[in-house]
Short mmCIF file of N, CA and C in Angstrom, two decimals:
data_model
loop_
_atom_site.label_atom_id
_atom_site.label_comp_id
_atom_site.label_asym_id
_atom_site.label_seq_id
_atom_site.Cartn_x
_atom_site.Cartn_y
_atom_site.Cartn_z
N MET A 1 100.64 -77.35 15.34
CA MET A 1 99.60 -78.03 16.06
C MET A 1 99.57 -79.50 15.63
N ASN A 2 99.41 -80.38 16.60
CA ASN A 2 99.30 -81.81 16.33
C ASN A 2 97.91 -82.10 15.79
N ARG A 3 97.84 -82.61 14.56
CA ARG A 3 96.54 -82.90 13.94
C ARG A 3 96.43 -84.39 13.66
N GLN A 4 96.92 -85.23 14.58
CA GLN A 4 96.97 -86.65 14.33
C GLN A 4 95.85 -87.42 15.01
N SER A 5 94.82 -86.74 15.47
CA SER A 5 93.65 -87.42 16.01
C SER A 5 92.41 -86.62 15.61
N PRO A 6 91.26 -87.28 15.56
CA PRO A 6 90.03 -86.53 15.23
C PRO A 6 89.77 -85.38 16.20
N LYS A 7 90.09 -85.58 17.48
CA LYS A 7 89.85 -84.53 18.47
C LYS A 7 90.65 -83.27 18.18
N SER A 8 91.75 -83.40 17.42
CA SER A 8 92.59 -82.24 17.12
C SER A 8 91.82 -81.16 16.37
N ILE A 9 90.75 -81.53 15.67
CA ILE A 9 89.95 -80.51 14.97
C ILE A 9 89.27 -79.60 15.98
N LEU A 10 88.69 -80.19 17.02
CA LEU A 10 88.01 -79.38 18.04
C LEU A 10 89.01 -78.56 18.85
N THR A 11 90.12 -79.14 19.24
CA THR A 11 91.11 -78.37 19.99
C THR A 11 91.75 -77.30 19.10
N GLY A 12 91.96 -77.60 17.83
CA GLY A 12 92.48 -76.60 16.90
C GLY A 12 91.50 -75.46 16.69
N PHE A 13 90.20 -75.80 16.62
CA PHE A 13 89.17 -74.77 16.47
C PHE A 13 89.20 -73.85 17.69
N GLN A 14 89.31 -74.44 18.88
CA GLN A 14 89.38 -73.64 20.10
C GLN A 14 90.60 -72.73 20.09
N GLN A 15 91.75 -73.24 19.71
CA GLN A 15 92.97 -72.42 19.67
C GLN A 15 92.82 -71.27 18.68
N ALA A 16 92.30 -71.57 17.49
CA ALA A 16 92.11 -70.53 16.48
C ALA A 16 91.10 -69.49 16.97
N TRP A 17 90.03 -69.95 17.60
CA TRP A 17 89.01 -69.04 18.13
C TRP A 17 89.63 -68.11 19.17
N ASN A 18 90.37 -68.69 20.10
CA ASN A 18 90.89 -67.90 21.22
C ASN A 18 91.98 -66.92 20.80
N THR A 19 92.57 -67.12 19.63
CA THR A 19 93.52 -66.14 19.09
C THR A 19 92.87 -65.29 17.99
N HIS A 20 91.57 -65.54 17.75
CA HIS A 20 90.78 -64.80 16.76
C HIS A 20 91.45 -64.84 15.39
N ASP A 21 91.87 -66.04 15.01
CA ASP A 21 92.64 -66.26 13.79
C ASP A 21 91.79 -67.03 12.76
N ALA A 22 91.11 -66.30 11.89
CA ALA A 22 90.24 -66.92 10.89
C ALA A 22 91.01 -67.78 9.90
N ASP A 23 92.26 -67.41 9.61
CA ASP A 23 93.07 -68.21 8.69
C ASP A 23 93.37 -69.58 9.29
N ALA A 24 93.81 -69.61 10.55
CA ALA A 24 94.10 -70.88 11.21
C ALA A 24 92.84 -71.72 11.34
N LEU A 25 91.72 -71.07 11.64
CA LEU A 25 90.45 -71.78 11.75
C LEU A 25 90.09 -72.42 10.41
N ALA A 26 90.21 -71.68 9.33
CA ALA A 26 89.85 -72.20 8.01
C ALA A 26 90.75 -73.36 7.60
N GLU A 27 92.00 -73.36 8.04
CA GLU A 27 92.92 -74.43 7.67
C GLU A 27 92.55 -75.78 8.28
N LEU A 28 91.63 -75.79 9.22
CA LEU A 28 91.14 -77.05 9.79
C LEU A 28 90.21 -77.78 8.84
N PHE A 29 89.77 -77.12 7.76
CA PHE A 29 88.75 -77.64 6.86
C PHE A 29 89.34 -77.98 5.49
N VAL A 30 88.72 -78.98 4.83
CA VAL A 30 89.04 -79.25 3.43
C VAL A 30 88.47 -78.10 2.59
N ASP A 31 88.94 -77.97 1.35
CA ASP A 31 88.53 -76.84 0.50
C ASP A 31 87.03 -76.75 0.28
N ASP A 32 86.35 -77.90 0.12
CA ASP A 32 84.91 -77.88 -0.17
C ASP A 32 84.07 -78.25 1.06
N ALA A 33 84.57 -77.92 2.24
CA ALA A 33 83.85 -78.21 3.49
C ALA A 33 82.56 -77.40 3.58
N HIS A 34 81.64 -77.92 4.37
CA HIS A 34 80.39 -77.21 4.68
C HIS A 34 80.38 -76.88 6.17
N PHE A 35 79.76 -75.74 6.51
CA PHE A 35 79.65 -75.30 7.90
C PHE A 35 78.28 -74.65 8.06
N VAL A 36 77.51 -75.13 9.02
CA VAL A 36 76.21 -74.53 9.35
C VAL A 36 76.35 -73.91 10.74
N ASN A 37 76.09 -72.61 10.83
CA ASN A 37 76.25 -71.94 12.12
C ASN A 37 74.97 -72.02 12.94
N VAL A 38 74.99 -71.38 14.12
CA VAL A 38 73.89 -71.51 15.07
C VAL A 38 72.57 -70.93 14.56
N THR A 39 72.62 -70.03 13.58
CA THR A 39 71.38 -69.46 13.05
C THR A 39 70.95 -70.12 11.75
N GLY A 40 71.70 -71.12 11.30
CA GLY A 40 71.34 -71.82 10.07
C GLY A 40 72.02 -71.28 8.83
N LEU A 41 72.91 -70.28 8.97
CA LEU A 41 73.68 -69.85 7.80
C LEU A 41 74.56 -71.02 7.38
N TRP A 42 74.66 -71.24 6.06
CA TRP A 42 75.32 -72.43 5.54
C TRP A 42 76.41 -72.00 4.56
N TRP A 43 77.65 -72.23 4.94
CA TRP A 43 78.79 -71.92 4.09
C TRP A 43 79.29 -73.20 3.46
N SER A 44 79.66 -73.15 2.19
CA SER A 44 79.95 -74.40 1.48
C SER A 44 81.36 -74.47 0.90
N ASN A 45 82.29 -73.73 1.49
CA ASN A 45 83.70 -73.94 1.16
C ASN A 45 84.57 -73.23 2.20
N LYS A 46 85.84 -73.59 2.19
CA LYS A 46 86.78 -73.07 3.19
C LYS A 46 86.88 -71.55 3.13
N ALA A 47 86.84 -70.96 1.95
CA ALA A 47 86.94 -69.50 1.82
C ALA A 47 85.76 -68.81 2.50
N GLN A 48 84.55 -69.34 2.33
CA GLN A 48 83.37 -68.76 2.99
C GLN A 48 83.46 -68.92 4.51
N ILE A 49 83.94 -70.08 4.96
CA ILE A 49 84.10 -70.33 6.40
C ILE A 49 85.08 -69.32 6.98
N ARG A 50 86.17 -69.09 6.29
CA ARG A 50 87.17 -68.13 6.74
C ARG A 50 86.60 -66.72 6.79
N GLN A 51 85.92 -66.32 5.70
CA GLN A 51 85.36 -64.97 5.62
C GLN A 51 84.33 -64.73 6.72
N ALA A 52 83.46 -65.69 6.96
CA ALA A 52 82.43 -65.54 7.99
C ALA A 52 83.05 -65.40 9.38
N HIS A 53 84.06 -66.21 9.66
CA HIS A 53 84.69 -66.13 10.98
C HIS A 53 85.54 -64.87 11.12
N ALA A 54 86.16 -64.41 10.05
CA ALA A 54 86.90 -63.15 10.11
C ALA A 54 85.95 -62.00 10.47
N PHE A 55 84.77 -61.98 9.83
CA PHE A 55 83.76 -60.97 10.16
C PHE A 55 83.36 -61.10 11.63
N GLY A 56 83.10 -62.33 12.06
CA GLY A 56 82.70 -62.56 13.45
C GLY A 56 83.75 -62.09 14.44
N PHE A 57 85.02 -62.38 14.17
CA PHE A 57 86.07 -61.95 15.08
C PHE A 57 86.21 -60.43 15.10
N GLU A 58 85.93 -59.78 13.99
CA GLU A 58 86.05 -58.33 13.93
C GLU A 58 84.87 -57.61 14.59
N HIS A 59 83.66 -58.17 14.45
CA HIS A 59 82.47 -57.43 14.87
C HIS A 59 81.71 -58.04 16.05
N ILE A 60 81.86 -59.33 16.30
CA ILE A 60 81.00 -59.99 17.28
C ILE A 60 81.81 -60.65 18.40
N PHE A 61 82.87 -61.35 18.03
CA PHE A 61 83.58 -62.21 18.97
C PHE A 61 85.03 -61.79 19.22
N GLY A 62 85.36 -60.53 18.98
CA GLY A 62 86.74 -60.07 19.11
C GLY A 62 87.31 -60.14 20.51
N ASN A 63 86.45 -60.16 21.52
CA ASN A 63 86.90 -60.25 22.92
C ASN A 63 86.53 -61.59 23.54
N SER A 64 86.18 -62.54 22.72
CA SER A 64 85.63 -63.79 23.25
C SER A 64 86.70 -64.84 23.53
N THR A 65 86.31 -65.77 24.38
CA THR A 65 87.12 -66.93 24.71
C THR A 65 86.23 -68.16 24.63
N MET A 66 86.75 -69.23 24.04
CA MET A 66 86.02 -70.49 23.92
C MET A 66 86.66 -71.53 24.85
N THR A 67 85.82 -72.21 25.61
CA THR A 67 86.28 -73.36 26.37
C THR A 67 85.51 -74.58 25.89
N VAL A 68 86.18 -75.71 25.88
CA VAL A 68 85.59 -76.96 25.42
C VAL A 68 85.40 -77.87 26.62
N GLY A 69 84.19 -78.41 26.76
CA GLY A 69 83.89 -79.35 27.83
C GLY A 69 83.83 -80.77 27.29
N ARG A 70 82.75 -81.44 27.61
CA ARG A 70 82.56 -82.83 27.20
C ARG A 70 82.81 -82.99 25.70
N THR A 71 83.61 -83.98 25.36
CA THR A 71 83.94 -84.26 23.97
C THR A 71 83.78 -85.75 23.71
N GLU A 72 83.17 -86.10 22.61
CA GLU A 72 83.03 -87.50 22.23
C GLU A 72 83.42 -87.68 20.78
N ILE A 73 84.10 -88.78 20.52
CA ILE A 73 84.54 -89.15 19.18
C ILE A 73 83.86 -90.45 18.81
N ARG A 74 83.29 -90.51 17.63
CA ARG A 74 82.72 -91.75 17.12
C ARG A 74 83.41 -92.05 15.79
N MET A 75 84.21 -93.10 15.79
CA MET A 75 84.92 -93.49 14.58
C MET A 75 83.95 -94.11 13.58
N LEU A 76 84.10 -93.75 12.32
CA LEU A 76 83.29 -94.29 11.23
C LEU A 76 84.25 -95.00 10.27
N GLY A 77 84.93 -96.00 10.77
CA GLY A 77 86.00 -96.65 10.03
C GLY A 77 87.33 -96.05 10.47
N GLU A 78 88.39 -96.39 9.76
CA GLU A 78 89.73 -95.94 10.16
C GLU A 78 90.01 -94.49 9.81
N ASP A 79 89.36 -93.96 8.77
CA ASP A 79 89.74 -92.64 8.26
C ASP A 79 88.66 -91.58 8.38
N HIS A 80 87.59 -91.86 9.10
CA HIS A 80 86.50 -90.89 9.24
C HIS A 80 85.95 -90.96 10.66
N ALA A 81 85.47 -89.82 11.15
CA ALA A 81 84.92 -89.78 12.50
C ALA A 81 83.95 -88.62 12.62
N VAL A 82 83.09 -88.72 13.63
CA VAL A 82 82.24 -87.62 14.05
C VAL A 82 82.76 -87.16 15.41
N VAL A 83 82.95 -85.86 15.55
CA VAL A 83 83.44 -85.27 16.80
C VAL A 83 82.35 -84.35 17.32
N HIS A 84 81.91 -84.58 18.56
CA HIS A 84 80.96 -83.69 19.22
C HIS A 84 81.65 -83.06 20.42
N GLY A 85 81.38 -81.78 20.64
CA GLY A 85 81.95 -81.11 21.81
C GLY A 85 81.01 -80.05 22.35
N ARG A 86 80.87 -80.05 23.67
CA ARG A 86 80.14 -78.97 24.34
C ARG A 86 81.09 -77.79 24.48
N VAL A 87 80.61 -76.62 24.12
CA VAL A 87 81.45 -75.43 24.06
C VAL A 87 80.77 -74.29 24.81
N THR A 88 81.57 -73.49 25.50
CA THR A 88 81.09 -72.24 26.10
C THR A 88 81.91 -71.10 25.54
N VAL A 89 81.22 -70.06 25.08
CA VAL A 89 81.89 -68.85 24.58
C VAL A 89 81.52 -67.71 25.51
N THR A 90 82.54 -67.04 26.04
CA THR A 90 82.34 -65.85 26.86
C THR A 90 82.89 -64.66 26.09
N GLY A 91 82.35 -63.48 26.37
CA GLY A 91 82.89 -62.26 25.78
C GLY A 91 82.32 -61.86 24.44
N GLN A 92 81.18 -62.43 24.04
CA GLN A 92 80.53 -62.00 22.80
C GLN A 92 80.05 -60.57 22.96
N ASN A 93 80.18 -59.77 21.90
CA ASN A 93 79.69 -58.40 21.92
C ASN A 93 78.27 -58.34 21.37
N THR A 94 77.44 -57.49 21.96
CA THR A 94 76.12 -57.21 21.41
C THR A 94 76.30 -56.17 20.30
N PRO A 95 75.27 -55.94 19.46
CA PRO A 95 75.41 -54.94 18.40
C PRO A 95 75.76 -53.54 18.90
N ASP A 96 75.36 -53.21 20.15
CA ASP A 96 75.70 -51.88 20.68
C ASP A 96 76.99 -51.87 21.50
N GLY A 97 77.76 -52.96 21.42
CA GLY A 97 79.08 -52.98 22.05
C GLY A 97 79.14 -53.46 23.48
N GLN A 98 78.02 -53.88 24.03
CA GLN A 98 78.01 -54.42 25.39
C GLN A 98 78.45 -55.88 25.35
N GLN A 99 78.76 -56.43 26.52
CA GLN A 99 79.12 -57.85 26.58
C GLN A 99 77.87 -58.68 26.82
N ALA A 100 77.67 -59.68 25.97
CA ALA A 100 76.53 -60.57 26.09
C ALA A 100 76.80 -61.62 27.17
N GLU A 101 75.75 -62.30 27.57
CA GLU A 101 75.89 -63.42 28.50
C GLU A 101 76.64 -64.55 27.80
N ASP A 102 77.16 -65.47 28.59
CA ASP A 102 77.86 -66.62 28.03
C ASP A 102 76.95 -67.39 27.09
N ARG A 103 77.55 -67.99 26.08
CA ARG A 103 76.81 -68.76 25.08
C ARG A 103 77.29 -70.20 25.15
N ARG A 104 76.35 -71.14 25.18
CA ARG A 104 76.68 -72.56 25.21
C ARG A 104 76.17 -73.21 23.93
N THR A 105 77.04 -74.02 23.33
CA THR A 105 76.67 -74.69 22.09
C THR A 105 77.19 -76.12 22.10
N VAL A 106 76.73 -76.88 21.14
CA VAL A 106 77.30 -78.19 20.84
C VAL A 106 77.83 -78.12 19.42
N PHE A 107 79.11 -78.40 19.26
CA PHE A 107 79.73 -78.45 17.94
C PHE A 107 79.74 -79.89 17.46
N SER A 108 79.45 -80.07 16.18
CA SER A 108 79.56 -81.37 15.52
C SER A 108 80.47 -81.20 14.31
N PHE A 109 81.46 -82.07 14.22
CA PHE A 109 82.37 -82.09 13.07
C PHE A 109 82.36 -83.48 12.46
N VAL A 110 82.34 -83.56 11.15
CA VAL A 110 82.65 -84.79 10.43
C VAL A 110 84.06 -84.59 9.90
N VAL A 111 84.95 -85.51 10.27
CA VAL A 111 86.37 -85.33 9.94
C VAL A 111 86.89 -86.52 9.15
N THR A 112 87.94 -86.27 8.40
CA THR A 112 88.57 -87.31 7.59
C THR A 112 90.08 -87.25 7.76
N ARG A 113 90.70 -88.41 7.69
CA ARG A 113 92.17 -88.48 7.77
C ARG A 113 92.73 -88.35 6.36
N LEU A 114 93.69 -87.45 6.19
CA LEU A 114 94.33 -87.20 4.90
C LEU A 114 95.84 -87.35 5.04
N SER A 115 96.49 -87.55 3.93
CA SER A 115 97.95 -87.58 3.91
C SER A 115 98.44 -86.52 2.95
N ASP A 116 99.50 -85.83 3.34
CA ASP A 116 100.14 -84.87 2.46
C ASP A 116 101.65 -84.94 2.66
N GLU A 117 102.38 -83.95 2.15
CA GLU A 117 103.83 -83.98 2.24
C GLU A 117 104.35 -83.94 3.67
N HIS A 118 103.51 -83.55 4.62
CA HIS A 118 103.90 -83.47 6.02
C HIS A 118 103.49 -84.70 6.81
N GLY A 119 102.82 -85.64 6.16
CA GLY A 119 102.37 -86.84 6.86
C GLY A 119 100.86 -86.92 6.90
N THR A 120 100.36 -87.57 7.94
CA THR A 120 98.93 -87.78 8.10
C THR A 120 98.35 -86.69 9.00
N LEU A 121 97.18 -86.18 8.62
CA LEU A 121 96.49 -85.20 9.44
C LEU A 121 94.99 -85.34 9.24
N TRP A 122 94.23 -84.80 10.18
CA TRP A 122 92.77 -84.82 10.12
C TRP A 122 92.28 -83.44 9.71
N LYS A 123 91.23 -83.42 8.88
CA LYS A 123 90.57 -82.17 8.49
C LYS A 123 89.06 -82.37 8.56
N ALA A 124 88.36 -81.27 8.78
CA ALA A 124 86.90 -81.31 8.83
C ALA A 124 86.32 -81.19 7.43
N VAL A 125 85.34 -82.04 7.14
CA VAL A 125 84.61 -81.93 5.87
C VAL A 125 83.26 -81.26 6.09
N ALA A 126 82.79 -81.26 7.35
CA ALA A 126 81.52 -80.61 7.67
C ALA A 126 81.52 -80.24 9.15
N ALA A 127 80.81 -79.16 9.48
CA ALA A 127 80.66 -78.74 10.87
C ALA A 127 79.30 -78.11 11.05
N GLN A 128 78.76 -78.28 12.24
CA GLN A 128 77.52 -77.59 12.61
C GLN A 128 77.64 -77.17 14.06
N ASN A 129 77.22 -75.95 14.34
CA ASN A 129 77.23 -75.40 15.69
C ASN A 129 75.78 -75.16 16.09
N THR A 130 75.36 -75.74 17.20
CA THR A 130 73.98 -75.67 17.65
C THR A 130 73.91 -75.01 19.01
N ASP A 131 73.13 -73.93 19.14
CA ASP A 131 72.94 -73.30 20.44
C ASP A 131 72.25 -74.25 21.40
N VAL A 132 72.69 -74.24 22.67
CA VAL A 132 71.99 -74.93 23.74
C VAL A 132 71.09 -73.88 24.37
N VAL A 133 69.79 -74.08 24.27
CA VAL A 133 68.82 -73.09 24.74
C VAL A 133 68.61 -73.28 26.24
N PRO A 134 68.77 -72.22 27.04
CA PRO A 134 68.57 -72.33 28.48
C PRO A 134 67.17 -72.82 28.81
N GLY A 135 67.07 -73.59 29.87
CA GLY A 135 65.77 -74.07 30.32
C GLY A 135 65.39 -75.43 29.77
N GLY A 136 66.18 -75.97 28.88
CA GLY A 136 65.95 -77.32 28.39
C GLY A 136 64.68 -77.52 27.59
N PRO A 137 64.32 -76.59 26.68
CA PRO A 137 63.13 -76.82 25.87
C PRO A 137 63.34 -78.02 24.95
N GLU A 138 62.23 -78.58 24.52
CA GLU A 138 62.32 -79.73 23.63
C GLU A 138 62.33 -79.33 22.16
N THR A 139 61.77 -78.17 21.87
CA THR A 139 61.78 -77.69 20.49
C THR A 139 61.41 -76.21 20.48
N HIS A 140 61.23 -75.67 19.30
CA HIS A 140 60.78 -74.30 19.13
C HIS A 140 59.44 -74.31 18.40
N VAL A 141 58.64 -73.30 18.67
CA VAL A 141 57.39 -73.09 17.95
C VAL A 141 57.47 -71.72 17.29
N ASN A 142 57.18 -71.68 16.00
CA ASN A 142 57.17 -70.42 15.27
C ASN A 142 55.78 -69.82 15.30
N SER A 143 55.71 -68.51 15.46
CA SER A 143 54.45 -67.78 15.43
C SER A 143 54.69 -66.46 14.72
N PRO A 144 53.63 -65.69 14.45
CA PRO A 144 53.83 -64.39 13.81
C PRO A 144 54.72 -63.46 14.64
N ASP A 145 54.81 -63.71 15.96
CA ASP A 145 55.63 -62.87 16.84
C ASP A 145 57.08 -63.34 16.93
N GLY A 146 57.39 -64.45 16.30
CA GLY A 146 58.77 -64.96 16.35
C GLY A 146 58.82 -66.40 16.80
N GLN A 147 59.99 -66.81 17.23
CA GLN A 147 60.23 -68.19 17.63
C GLN A 147 60.30 -68.26 19.15
N GLN A 148 59.68 -69.30 19.71
CA GLN A 148 59.67 -69.45 21.16
C GLN A 148 60.07 -70.87 21.52
N ALA A 149 60.96 -70.99 22.52
CA ALA A 149 61.35 -72.30 23.03
C ALA A 149 60.21 -72.85 23.88
N VAL A 150 59.86 -74.12 23.67
CA VAL A 150 58.74 -74.71 24.41
C VAL A 150 59.11 -76.08 24.95
N ARG A 151 58.37 -76.46 25.99
CA ARG A 151 58.47 -77.80 26.57
C ARG A 151 57.11 -78.47 26.43
N TYR A 152 57.11 -79.73 26.05
CA TYR A 152 55.88 -80.49 25.93
C TYR A 152 55.66 -81.39 27.15
N ARG A 153 56.68 -81.63 27.93
CA ARG A 153 56.55 -82.47 29.13
C ARG A 153 56.40 -81.56 30.34
N SER A 154 55.59 -82.02 31.29
CA SER A 154 55.44 -81.20 32.49
C SER A 154 56.46 -81.55 33.54
#
C-alpha cells in the first residue's frame, strides 16, 4: 500500500476494514498511538487497537463494508496533518445476529510522517471515530432513562 500521503491512513484503514484485517489496520498506527471509538472507549497503544478491532471483526463487523466519502486534510507543518473523513459502514451485526442499519461516522486522524528502511511513510498517532446521529441533533442530554439526542433550535 502506498503510504506517502496523509490520506493514505484513511484509505489504508478502509482497505484493512473491508478485508477484516486487524493486523493491517494496526500497522497504520505508531506503537503508542491512541484511539477513541464511537462509544468513548480509549485504547492507548497499537496492540490494544489491534485487539479491539480483531474482536470487532469477529463479533460485530465481520460482514461489514466501509466506504469513505468527503475527506479533508489539514497540514500542520511538513510532517504532521489532521485527516477527517466521512465514513459509512454497512453490514454491522446486532448482538442477536441480525443486520443493523447503516452507520455513519466521522473519522479524525492525527498523522505524522516517518522514515524507515523502506523510505518515508505516514502513520497515525491518534484517531477518533464519532457517530453521526440521524436527525441532526446539536447535542445529547443525559437523564436517568439514558441519553437522548436533542435540538435547541426550532
